[in-house]
Short mmCIF file of C-alpha atoms in Angstrom, two decimals:
data_model
loop_
_atom_site.label_atom_id
_atom_site.label_comp_id
_atom_site.label_asym_id
_atom_site.label_seq_id
_atom_site.Cartn_x
_atom_site.Cartn_y
_atom_site.Cartn_z
CA MET A 79 122.82 98.57 113.46
CA TYR A 80 121.99 99.17 109.80
CA VAL A 81 122.49 95.51 108.93
CA ALA A 82 119.85 94.48 111.45
CA ASP A 83 117.43 96.98 109.99
CA SER A 84 117.99 95.97 106.40
CA ARG A 85 117.40 92.32 107.19
CA SER A 86 114.02 93.08 108.67
CA SER A 87 112.82 95.44 105.97
CA LYS A 88 109.53 95.03 104.20
CA ALA A 89 108.77 92.39 101.60
CA PRO A 90 109.97 92.80 98.00
CA VAL A 91 107.77 95.09 95.95
CA ALA A 92 105.41 93.30 93.62
CA PRO A 93 104.75 94.69 90.13
CA ALA A 94 101.62 96.77 89.77
CA GLU A 95 99.72 94.03 87.93
CA THR A 96 100.38 91.53 90.71
CA ARG A 97 99.50 93.83 93.58
CA PRO A 98 96.58 91.63 94.76
CA GLY A 99 99.15 88.95 95.56
CA ARG A 100 100.77 91.36 97.99
CA ARG A 101 97.48 91.67 99.82
CA GLU A 102 97.24 87.88 99.95
CA ALA A 103 100.65 87.70 101.59
CA ALA A 104 99.70 90.46 103.97
CA ASP A 105 96.68 88.68 105.36
CA GLY A 106 98.49 85.41 105.79
CA THR A 107 96.79 83.46 102.98
CA GLY A 108 100.00 82.85 101.04
CA ASP A 109 102.22 79.84 101.22
CA GLY A 110 104.98 81.31 103.35
CA PRO A 111 104.91 81.13 107.14
CA GLY A 112 105.50 84.85 107.52
CA THR A 113 109.03 85.30 106.27
CA GLY A 114 108.09 88.28 104.13
CA ASP A 115 109.09 86.69 100.81
CA GLY A 116 106.91 83.58 100.88
CA ARG A 117 109.75 81.14 101.57
CA ARG A 118 109.29 78.36 104.06
CA THR A 119 111.85 77.84 106.80
CA ALA A 120 112.49 75.07 109.29
CA ASP A 121 111.61 77.43 112.09
CA GLY A 122 108.66 79.29 110.63
CA ARG A 123 107.30 80.63 113.91
CA ARG A 124 110.59 82.23 114.98
CA THR A 125 111.13 83.73 111.51
CA ALA A 126 107.61 85.17 111.55
CA VAL A 127 108.30 86.89 114.85
CA ARG A 128 111.51 88.41 113.49
CA ALA A 129 109.65 89.62 110.39
CA ALA A 130 106.89 91.10 112.54
CA VAL A 131 109.31 93.14 114.65
CA PRO A 132 112.07 94.69 112.49
CA GLY A 133 115.19 96.20 113.98
CA THR A 134 114.01 99.72 113.23
CA VAL A 135 110.95 99.17 115.42
CA VAL A 136 113.09 97.96 118.32
CA ALA A 137 115.48 100.91 117.99
CA LEU A 138 112.61 103.40 117.90
CA GLY A 139 111.11 101.61 120.88
CA VAL A 140 114.30 102.24 122.87
CA VAL A 141 114.18 105.92 121.91
CA SER A 142 110.56 106.17 123.04
CA LEU A 143 111.29 104.27 126.25
CA VAL A 144 114.05 106.67 127.27
CA THR A 145 112.11 109.75 126.17
CA ASP A 146 108.97 108.65 127.99
CA ILE A 147 110.89 108.22 131.23
CA SER A 148 111.85 111.88 130.89
CA SER A 149 108.38 113.10 129.92
CA GLU A 150 106.46 111.09 132.49
CA MET A 151 108.74 112.26 135.29
CA VAL A 152 107.45 115.78 134.62
CA SER A 153 103.85 114.75 133.86
CA ALA A 154 103.64 112.78 137.12
CA VAL A 155 104.34 115.81 139.32
CA LEU A 156 103.11 118.73 137.17
CA PRO A 157 99.36 118.48 138.07
CA LEU A 158 100.18 118.40 141.77
CA TYR A 159 102.76 121.16 141.38
CA LEU A 160 100.28 123.46 139.65
CA LEU A 161 97.07 122.72 141.56
CA THR A 162 98.33 122.38 145.12
CA GLY A 163 101.65 124.16 144.89
CA LEU A 164 100.87 127.19 142.73
CA GLY A 165 97.13 127.27 143.43
CA LEU A 166 95.92 126.87 139.85
CA SER A 167 92.16 126.29 139.48
CA PRO A 168 90.77 123.19 137.72
CA LEU A 169 89.66 125.42 134.82
CA GLY A 170 93.16 126.86 134.53
CA PHE A 171 94.67 123.41 134.66
CA GLY A 172 92.21 122.24 132.01
CA LEU A 173 93.40 125.09 129.77
CA LEU A 174 97.05 124.20 130.36
CA ASP A 175 96.37 120.49 129.85
CA GLY A 176 94.52 121.33 126.66
CA ILE A 177 97.47 123.38 125.45
CA GLN A 178 99.60 120.24 125.64
CA ASN A 179 97.29 118.46 123.21
CA GLY A 180 96.50 121.56 121.15
CA PHE A 181 100.07 122.52 120.31
CA SER A 182 100.93 118.93 119.54
CA ALA A 183 97.98 118.77 117.14
CA VAL A 184 98.81 122.04 115.39
CA VAL A 185 102.32 120.97 114.43
CA ARG A 186 101.61 117.28 113.83
CA LEU A 187 100.46 117.92 110.30
CA LEU A 188 103.59 119.98 109.68
CA GLY A 189 105.78 117.18 111.04
CA GLY A 190 104.14 114.57 108.81
CA HIS A 191 104.39 116.85 105.78
CA LEU A 192 108.07 117.69 106.32
CA ALA A 193 108.92 114.02 106.86
CA ASP A 194 107.33 113.04 103.53
CA ARG A 195 109.36 115.62 101.59
CA ARG A 196 112.53 114.20 100.11
CA GLY A 197 115.93 115.86 100.08
CA ARG A 198 118.08 116.51 97.03
CA ASP A 199 119.44 112.99 97.26
CA GLY A 200 115.92 111.57 97.13
CA ALA A 201 116.01 110.29 100.70
CA SER A 202 113.06 110.84 103.00
CA ARG A 203 113.38 113.04 106.07
CA HIS A 204 111.55 110.95 108.63
CA LYS A 205 114.55 110.60 110.92
CA ALA A 206 115.64 114.24 110.58
CA VAL A 207 112.22 115.63 111.49
CA ALA A 208 111.85 113.18 114.37
CA ALA A 209 115.28 114.21 115.69
CA VAL A 210 114.26 117.88 115.71
CA GLY A 211 111.12 116.99 117.66
CA TYR A 212 112.94 114.90 120.24
CA GLY A 213 115.63 117.56 120.59
CA LEU A 214 113.13 120.36 121.19
CA SER A 215 111.40 118.39 123.93
CA ALA A 216 114.76 117.61 125.56
CA LEU A 217 115.61 121.32 125.59
CA CYS A 218 112.36 122.21 127.35
CA LYS A 219 112.90 120.02 130.42
CA PRO A 220 115.66 122.12 132.05
CA LEU A 221 113.74 125.31 131.20
CA LEU A 222 111.19 124.31 133.85
CA LEU A 223 113.90 125.09 136.39
CA LEU A 224 113.81 128.74 135.33
CA VAL A 225 110.06 129.46 135.16
CA HIS A 226 107.77 129.80 138.16
CA THR A 227 104.60 131.42 136.83
CA VAL A 228 101.70 129.75 135.07
CA PRO A 229 102.08 131.70 131.77
CA LEU A 230 105.77 130.85 131.47
CA ILE A 231 105.18 127.23 132.43
CA GLY A 232 102.45 127.13 129.79
CA ALA A 233 104.90 128.44 127.18
CA VAL A 234 107.46 125.77 128.05
CA VAL A 235 104.81 123.06 127.98
CA ALA A 236 103.64 124.34 124.58
CA ALA A 237 107.19 124.14 123.22
CA ASP A 238 107.58 120.62 124.61
CA ARG A 239 104.34 119.55 122.96
CA THR A 240 105.50 121.15 119.71
CA GLY A 241 108.43 118.76 119.78
CA LYS A 242 106.09 115.85 120.39
CA GLY A 243 103.91 116.93 117.48
CA LEU A 244 106.87 117.11 115.13
CA ARG A 245 108.21 113.66 115.98
CA THR A 246 105.06 111.54 116.28
CA ALA A 247 104.04 111.15 112.63
CA PRO A 248 107.61 110.58 111.29
CA ARG A 249 108.25 107.99 114.00
CA ASP A 250 105.04 106.08 113.28
CA ALA A 251 105.69 106.33 109.55
CA MET A 252 109.10 104.70 110.01
CA ILE A 253 107.48 101.91 112.03
CA SER A 254 104.84 101.23 109.38
CA LEU A 255 107.29 101.39 106.48
CA ALA A 256 109.66 98.98 108.20
CA THR A 257 106.96 96.37 108.83
CA GLU A 258 104.95 94.08 106.58
CA PRO A 259 101.25 95.06 106.49
CA ALA A 260 100.06 91.81 108.08
CA HIS A 261 102.21 92.42 111.16
CA ARG A 262 101.70 96.13 111.75
CA GLY A 263 99.46 95.65 114.74
CA ARG A 264 102.11 93.54 116.48
CA ALA A 265 104.92 95.94 115.50
CA PHE A 266 103.07 98.96 116.86
CA GLY A 267 102.24 96.91 119.94
CA VAL A 268 105.91 96.20 120.55
CA HIS A 269 106.80 99.86 120.14
CA ARG A 270 103.98 101.01 122.41
CA ALA A 271 104.96 98.41 125.01
CA MET A 272 108.51 99.77 125.09
CA ASP A 273 107.16 103.31 125.16
CA THR A 274 104.92 102.35 128.05
CA ALA A 275 107.83 100.81 129.90
CA GLY A 276 109.19 104.33 129.97
CA ALA A 277 105.83 105.62 131.17
CA LEU A 278 105.99 103.03 133.93
CA LEU A 279 109.52 103.96 134.98
CA GLY A 280 108.98 107.71 134.70
CA PRO A 281 106.58 108.23 137.65
CA LEU A 282 108.59 105.76 139.72
CA THR A 283 111.77 107.70 138.98
CA ALA A 284 110.02 110.97 139.87
CA PHE A 285 108.85 109.47 143.15
CA LEU A 286 112.38 108.33 144.02
CA VAL A 287 113.91 111.67 143.04
CA LEU A 288 111.41 113.51 145.23
CA ARG A 289 112.30 111.27 148.13
CA LEU A 290 116.03 111.58 147.61
CA ALA A 291 115.91 115.36 147.15
CA GLY A 292 114.83 115.72 150.78
CA GLY A 293 112.43 118.17 152.36
CA PRO A 294 108.62 118.32 152.18
CA LEU A 295 106.74 118.97 148.95
CA LEU A 296 105.20 122.30 148.05
CA ALA A 297 101.75 120.93 148.84
CA ASP A 298 102.95 120.25 152.39
CA GLY A 299 104.42 123.72 152.87
CA GLY A 300 107.93 122.83 151.73
CA GLN A 301 110.29 124.24 149.12
CA GLN A 302 110.58 123.70 145.36
CA GLN A 303 113.81 121.70 145.56
CA GLY A 304 112.13 118.33 145.05
CA TYR A 305 110.36 119.44 141.88
CA HIS A 306 113.51 121.12 140.55
CA ALA A 307 115.42 117.89 141.04
CA VAL A 308 112.80 116.05 138.96
CA PHE A 309 113.04 118.62 136.16
CA ALA A 310 116.87 118.44 136.11
CA VAL A 311 117.05 114.64 135.99
CA SER A 312 114.33 114.61 133.32
CA GLY A 313 116.41 116.85 131.08
CA CYS A 314 119.45 114.58 131.29
CA VAL A 315 117.39 111.51 130.42
CA ALA A 316 115.82 113.28 127.42
CA VAL A 317 119.26 114.03 125.96
CA LEU A 318 120.10 110.32 126.13
CA GLY A 319 116.99 109.52 124.05
CA VAL A 320 118.09 111.94 121.33
CA LEU A 321 121.53 110.32 121.19
CA VAL A 322 120.02 106.85 120.76
CA LEU A 323 117.90 108.13 117.87
CA LEU A 324 120.84 109.72 116.08
CA LEU A 325 123.15 106.74 116.52
CA PHE A 326 120.91 103.70 116.06
CA VAL A 327 117.86 104.62 113.95
CA PRO A 328 118.37 104.78 110.16
CA ASN A 329 115.87 106.26 107.72
CA ARG A 330 113.55 103.66 106.25
CA LEU A 331 113.34 105.16 102.75
CA ASP A 332 116.37 105.97 100.63
CA ALA A 333 116.92 107.47 97.19
CA ALA A 334 116.34 104.18 95.40
CA GLY A 335 113.49 102.86 97.51
CA THR A 336 109.79 102.81 97.06
CA SER A 337 107.51 100.81 99.28
CA GLU A 338 104.61 98.41 99.36
CA GLY A 339 103.74 98.43 95.69
CA ALA A 340 103.53 102.20 95.46
CA GLU A 341 104.64 104.02 92.35
CA PRO A 342 108.09 105.63 92.43
CA PRO A 343 107.91 109.07 94.02
CA SER A 344 107.62 111.99 91.65
CA ASP A 345 110.02 114.89 91.60
CA ALA A 346 107.27 117.31 92.69
CA ARG A 347 107.40 117.99 96.39
CA PRO A 348 104.13 117.51 98.27
CA ARG A 349 102.47 120.66 99.53
CA LEU A 350 101.08 121.04 103.03
CA ARG A 351 97.54 121.45 101.76
CA ASP A 352 97.87 118.21 99.80
CA GLY A 353 97.74 116.38 103.11
CA LEU A 354 94.09 117.34 103.58
CA ALA A 355 93.33 115.81 100.19
CA LEU A 356 94.17 112.43 101.70
CA LEU A 357 90.77 112.58 103.39
CA ARG A 358 89.35 111.57 100.02
CA ILE A 359 90.56 108.06 100.84
CA PRO A 360 87.45 106.41 102.36
CA GLY A 361 89.27 104.35 104.98
CA LEU A 362 91.36 107.26 106.24
CA ARG A 363 88.34 109.55 106.32
CA ARG A 364 86.33 107.07 108.40
CA LEU A 365 89.19 106.59 110.85
CA THR A 366 89.68 110.34 111.25
CA VAL A 367 86.00 110.97 111.94
CA CYS A 368 85.99 108.11 114.44
CA ALA A 369 89.11 109.42 116.21
CA VAL A 370 87.54 112.88 116.53
CA LEU A 371 84.24 111.54 117.86
CA LEU A 372 85.87 109.44 120.55
CA GLY A 373 88.53 112.00 121.41
CA LEU A 374 85.82 114.51 122.31
CA THR A 375 84.79 112.35 125.25
CA THR A 376 88.14 110.95 126.41
CA VAL A 377 88.97 112.56 129.74
CA SER A 378 92.67 113.37 130.04
CA ASP A 379 94.88 111.18 132.20
CA SER A 380 95.67 114.02 134.59
CA PHE A 381 92.00 114.65 135.39
CA LEU A 382 91.37 110.93 135.81
CA TYR A 383 94.23 110.59 138.29
CA LEU A 384 93.04 113.65 140.21
CA LEU A 385 89.57 112.08 140.48
CA VAL A 386 91.07 108.84 141.73
CA GLN A 387 93.29 110.65 144.25
CA ARG A 388 90.43 112.71 145.66
CA ARG A 389 88.02 109.79 145.85
CA LEU A 390 90.44 107.72 147.93
CA GLY A 391 91.90 110.65 149.80
CA LEU A 392 95.42 109.53 148.94
CA SER A 393 98.33 111.54 150.28
CA VAL A 394 99.85 113.86 147.69
CA GLU A 395 103.13 112.03 148.23
CA TYR A 396 101.73 108.98 146.44
CA PHE A 397 100.05 110.85 143.59
CA PRO A 398 103.01 110.28 141.19
CA LEU A 399 102.50 106.52 141.59
CA LEU A 400 98.94 106.46 140.20
CA PRO A 401 100.02 106.29 136.54
CA LEU A 402 101.89 103.07 137.31
CA GLY A 403 98.67 101.06 137.23
CA THR A 404 97.78 102.39 133.80
CA ALA A 405 101.30 101.93 132.47
CA GLY A 406 101.56 98.39 133.86
CA ALA A 407 98.40 97.21 132.11
CA PHE A 408 99.42 98.96 128.90
CA LEU A 409 102.85 97.32 129.01
CA LEU A 410 101.48 93.81 129.51
CA LEU A 411 98.68 94.03 126.94
CA ALA A 412 100.10 96.16 124.11
CA VAL A 413 101.76 93.29 122.22
CA PRO A 414 99.01 90.64 122.61
CA LEU A 415 96.26 93.12 121.77
CA GLY A 416 98.26 94.37 118.78
CA ALA A 417 98.54 90.81 117.52
CA LEU A 418 94.83 90.30 118.20
CA ALA A 419 94.06 93.37 116.11
CA ASP A 420 95.96 91.79 113.20
CA ARG A 421 93.63 88.81 113.43
CA ILE A 422 90.17 90.20 114.23
CA GLY A 423 90.40 93.66 112.67
CA ARG A 424 92.00 96.85 113.94
CA ARG A 425 88.89 99.03 113.77
CA ARG A 426 86.92 96.48 115.77
CA LEU A 427 89.48 96.35 118.56
CA PHE A 428 89.79 100.14 118.56
CA LEU A 429 86.07 100.47 119.31
CA ALA A 430 86.23 97.73 121.95
CA GLY A 431 89.00 99.63 123.71
CA HIS A 432 86.73 102.63 124.17
CA GLY A 433 84.11 100.32 125.59
CA VAL A 434 86.71 99.30 128.19
CA LEU A 435 87.30 102.99 128.99
CA LEU A 436 83.56 103.39 129.54
CA LEU A 437 83.72 100.56 132.09
CA ALA A 438 86.50 102.42 133.91
CA TYR A 439 84.35 105.54 134.12
CA GLY A 440 81.44 103.48 135.39
CA LEU A 441 83.53 101.92 138.15
CA LEU A 442 84.82 105.31 139.22
CA LEU A 443 81.26 106.61 139.44
CA SER A 444 79.84 103.54 141.16
CA PRO A 445 79.15 103.38 144.91
CA LEU A 446 81.86 100.73 145.21
CA ASP A 447 84.86 101.88 147.19
CA GLY A 448 88.26 100.73 148.35
CA PRO A 449 91.71 100.24 146.85
CA ALA A 450 90.52 97.31 144.72
CA VAL A 451 88.19 99.59 142.77
CA VAL A 452 90.97 102.04 142.06
CA VAL A 453 93.26 99.23 140.91
CA CYS A 454 90.54 98.00 138.53
CA VAL A 455 90.01 101.52 137.18
CA LEU A 456 93.72 101.92 136.45
CA LEU A 457 93.96 98.48 134.86
CA LEU A 458 90.98 99.22 132.62
CA HIS A 459 92.54 102.56 131.75
CA GLY A 460 95.76 100.85 130.66
CA SER A 461 93.80 98.24 128.69
CA PHE A 462 92.06 101.07 126.84
CA TYR A 463 95.40 102.46 125.69
CA ALA A 464 96.72 99.03 124.72
CA ALA A 465 93.67 98.44 122.52
CA THR A 466 93.62 101.87 120.85
CA ASP A 467 96.95 103.72 120.72
CA GLY A 468 99.10 101.67 118.36
CA VAL A 469 96.06 99.96 116.84
CA LEU A 470 94.76 103.26 115.43
CA ALA A 471 98.15 104.04 113.86
CA ALA A 472 98.34 100.55 112.34
CA ALA A 473 94.83 100.88 110.90
CA ALA A 474 95.60 104.30 109.45
CA ALA A 475 98.84 103.06 107.88
CA ASP A 476 96.86 100.46 105.90
CA THR A 477 94.94 103.20 104.08
CA VAL A 478 97.70 105.62 103.04
CA PRO A 479 100.26 105.39 100.19
CA ALA A 480 103.79 104.93 101.48
CA GLU A 481 104.99 108.23 99.99
CA ARG A 482 102.36 110.14 102.01
CA ARG A 483 102.44 107.93 105.10
CA GLY A 484 103.64 110.69 107.46
CA ALA A 485 100.92 113.12 106.39
CA GLY A 486 98.21 110.47 106.57
CA LEU A 487 99.11 109.36 110.07
CA ALA A 488 99.36 113.01 111.10
CA LEU A 489 95.81 113.67 109.89
CA VAL A 490 94.34 111.00 112.14
CA GLY A 491 96.52 111.98 115.08
CA THR A 492 95.72 115.67 114.66
CA GLY A 493 92.00 115.06 114.63
CA GLN A 494 92.24 113.00 117.79
CA ALA A 495 94.53 115.51 119.55
CA LEU A 496 92.33 118.50 118.72
CA ALA A 497 89.30 116.64 119.99
CA ARG A 498 91.06 115.83 123.26
CA PHE A 499 92.13 119.47 123.51
CA ALA A 500 88.47 120.47 123.37
CA CYS A 501 87.60 117.76 125.90
CA SER A 502 90.18 119.09 128.38
CA LEU A 503 88.76 122.60 128.15
CA VAL A 504 85.15 121.47 128.54
CA PHE A 505 85.89 119.02 131.33
CA GLY A 506 87.90 121.60 133.28
CA ALA A 507 85.04 124.08 132.96
CA LEU A 508 82.48 121.47 134.03
CA TRP A 509 84.60 120.48 137.03
CA SER A 510 84.79 124.11 138.14
CA ALA A 511 81.04 124.56 137.66
CA VAL A 512 79.43 121.32 138.86
CA GLY A 513 82.23 119.23 140.40
CA GLY A 514 84.43 116.42 139.15
CA THR A 515 81.97 113.56 139.70
CA THR A 516 79.15 115.21 137.77
CA ALA A 517 81.53 116.19 135.00
CA LEU A 518 82.69 112.58 134.69
CA THR A 519 79.07 111.37 134.61
CA TRP A 520 78.29 113.61 131.67
CA SER A 521 81.49 112.53 129.94
CA ALA A 522 80.62 108.85 130.36
CA LEU A 523 77.18 109.37 128.82
CA ALA A 524 78.72 111.27 125.91
CA LEU A 525 81.33 108.53 125.43
CA ALA A 526 78.62 105.87 125.20
CA GLY A 527 76.90 107.88 122.47
CA CYS A 528 80.14 108.47 120.57
CA VAL A 529 81.08 104.78 120.66
CA THR A 530 77.71 104.03 119.03
CA GLY A 531 78.28 106.73 116.43
CA ALA A 532 81.83 105.55 115.71
CA ALA A 533 80.60 101.98 115.24
CA PHE A 534 78.24 103.30 112.57
CA VAL A 535 81.00 105.30 110.88
CA LEU A 536 83.38 102.33 110.84
CA ARG A 537 80.81 99.76 109.78
CA GLU A 538 82.10 97.31 107.20
CA PRO A 539 81.31 98.18 103.58
CA ALA A 540 78.91 95.89 101.77
CA ALA A 541 81.73 94.41 99.67
CA ALA A 542 83.67 93.45 102.78
CA ALA A 543 80.58 91.88 104.33
CA ALA A 544 79.99 89.83 101.18
CA ALA A 545 83.58 88.69 101.17
CA ALA A 546 83.25 87.50 104.75
CA ALA A 547 80.10 85.53 103.96
CA PRO A 548 80.33 81.72 103.61
CA GLY A 549 81.55 80.83 100.16
CA GLY A 550 82.80 84.35 99.49
CA PRO A 551 86.38 85.29 98.77
CA ALA A 552 88.81 85.56 101.66
CA ALA A 553 88.91 89.03 103.19
CA PRO A 554 92.14 90.64 104.28
CA THR A 555 92.88 90.84 107.97
CA THR A 556 93.54 94.58 107.76
CA ASP A 557 90.45 96.75 107.89
CA ASP A 558 91.18 99.22 105.12
CA SER A 559 93.87 97.63 103.04
CA GLU A 560 92.75 99.25 99.79
CA VAL A 561 95.84 101.47 99.51
CA PRO A 562 95.47 103.64 96.39
CA SER A 563 98.34 103.82 93.98
#
């Protein structure tokens, strides 16, 4: 397992004075066909694919696939369990849904910071911090069997999201450090596709478990046995994901390694507050502001599925199947859109993805009706995730030094998560006050304004525009590749 990872590691580090040559290789203007060291091979295309998707990325993708099956089993039934089974109001559910994003955001910076700190042997702690996060989430799944009140369920959900916050930045840092800069969009696309395969299988597994458990659901006047069966199976699957991580995913950085032309790490350990100083990097600052703007108007998945279910009048029995449409589109489009982002620019595709989300809102608000409309909404919703989720991480990785990669990715993710936390609270309050349709209308109008504002924030600098002009020097394919030393 370690041999496969070492073969697909990043390109050799260029000396500081030749660092521009590394950028040339990254954007595909060098002589090599994508082998990572500039050498030609008889089968250049196949070698380029192997270089674009290192073994570490595949192993982490398997971990995410298994873990997402576990998480989505719970997420698929939890809204229905709380709203129709326990009688929680939309405002209360908005608060609980916001807690999921809020707790994840609070600890994400901590997870990125801890992962960047090196142990006494000089090795990074990306894998160790990620393992703690995955383990905490696995522990929370069986706890849902023991809690039956909204406050206790909220506490368990908060702990689960804490685990997610701890693991996200270290995991994405390992992906970026294992992959050549020119192929990061594709690598993140592969990982997100595998992750989404778990999201696709999770609701389906929950649906089958509910059917096999026997008896009606709580919403139909039945007992809790079906939901308890989902929580129990989810816990077992989560443990399997932790085992895969521990056995098959090595750390990307070791005591002797530096990465991507960065200077050797100093002996001084980074402080938590030093992470905020990374916002001085122009590219990272622009991406963070953009993520916050758009996150403020991104309605949570749970609310979107509830709107779809109520518009069609679907039976509660089929509610867990709604995320399958989103997951299916995400799975099919994550890799091609990631590769497209490597070619046309990651910021540009990120903005286009939010335009696709705006189309989904418009369809849901339109007078059109029928199953075809709902299918289109779910497909657009999945396309939005395929064009934004991994693409944002790949764009952020281009702007941050390797030794602070975890903290930099955590900054962008935290800003986005906190913004979505606020959106869940506001949308839940609006739904309770004026109804779901009106709340979605206001959200769509706000999203249109934020997309315009984000396009202004992420506009290309004058130097980049001049480079792209006819006769100008070739511009790199990454949007913010000016990684400071």
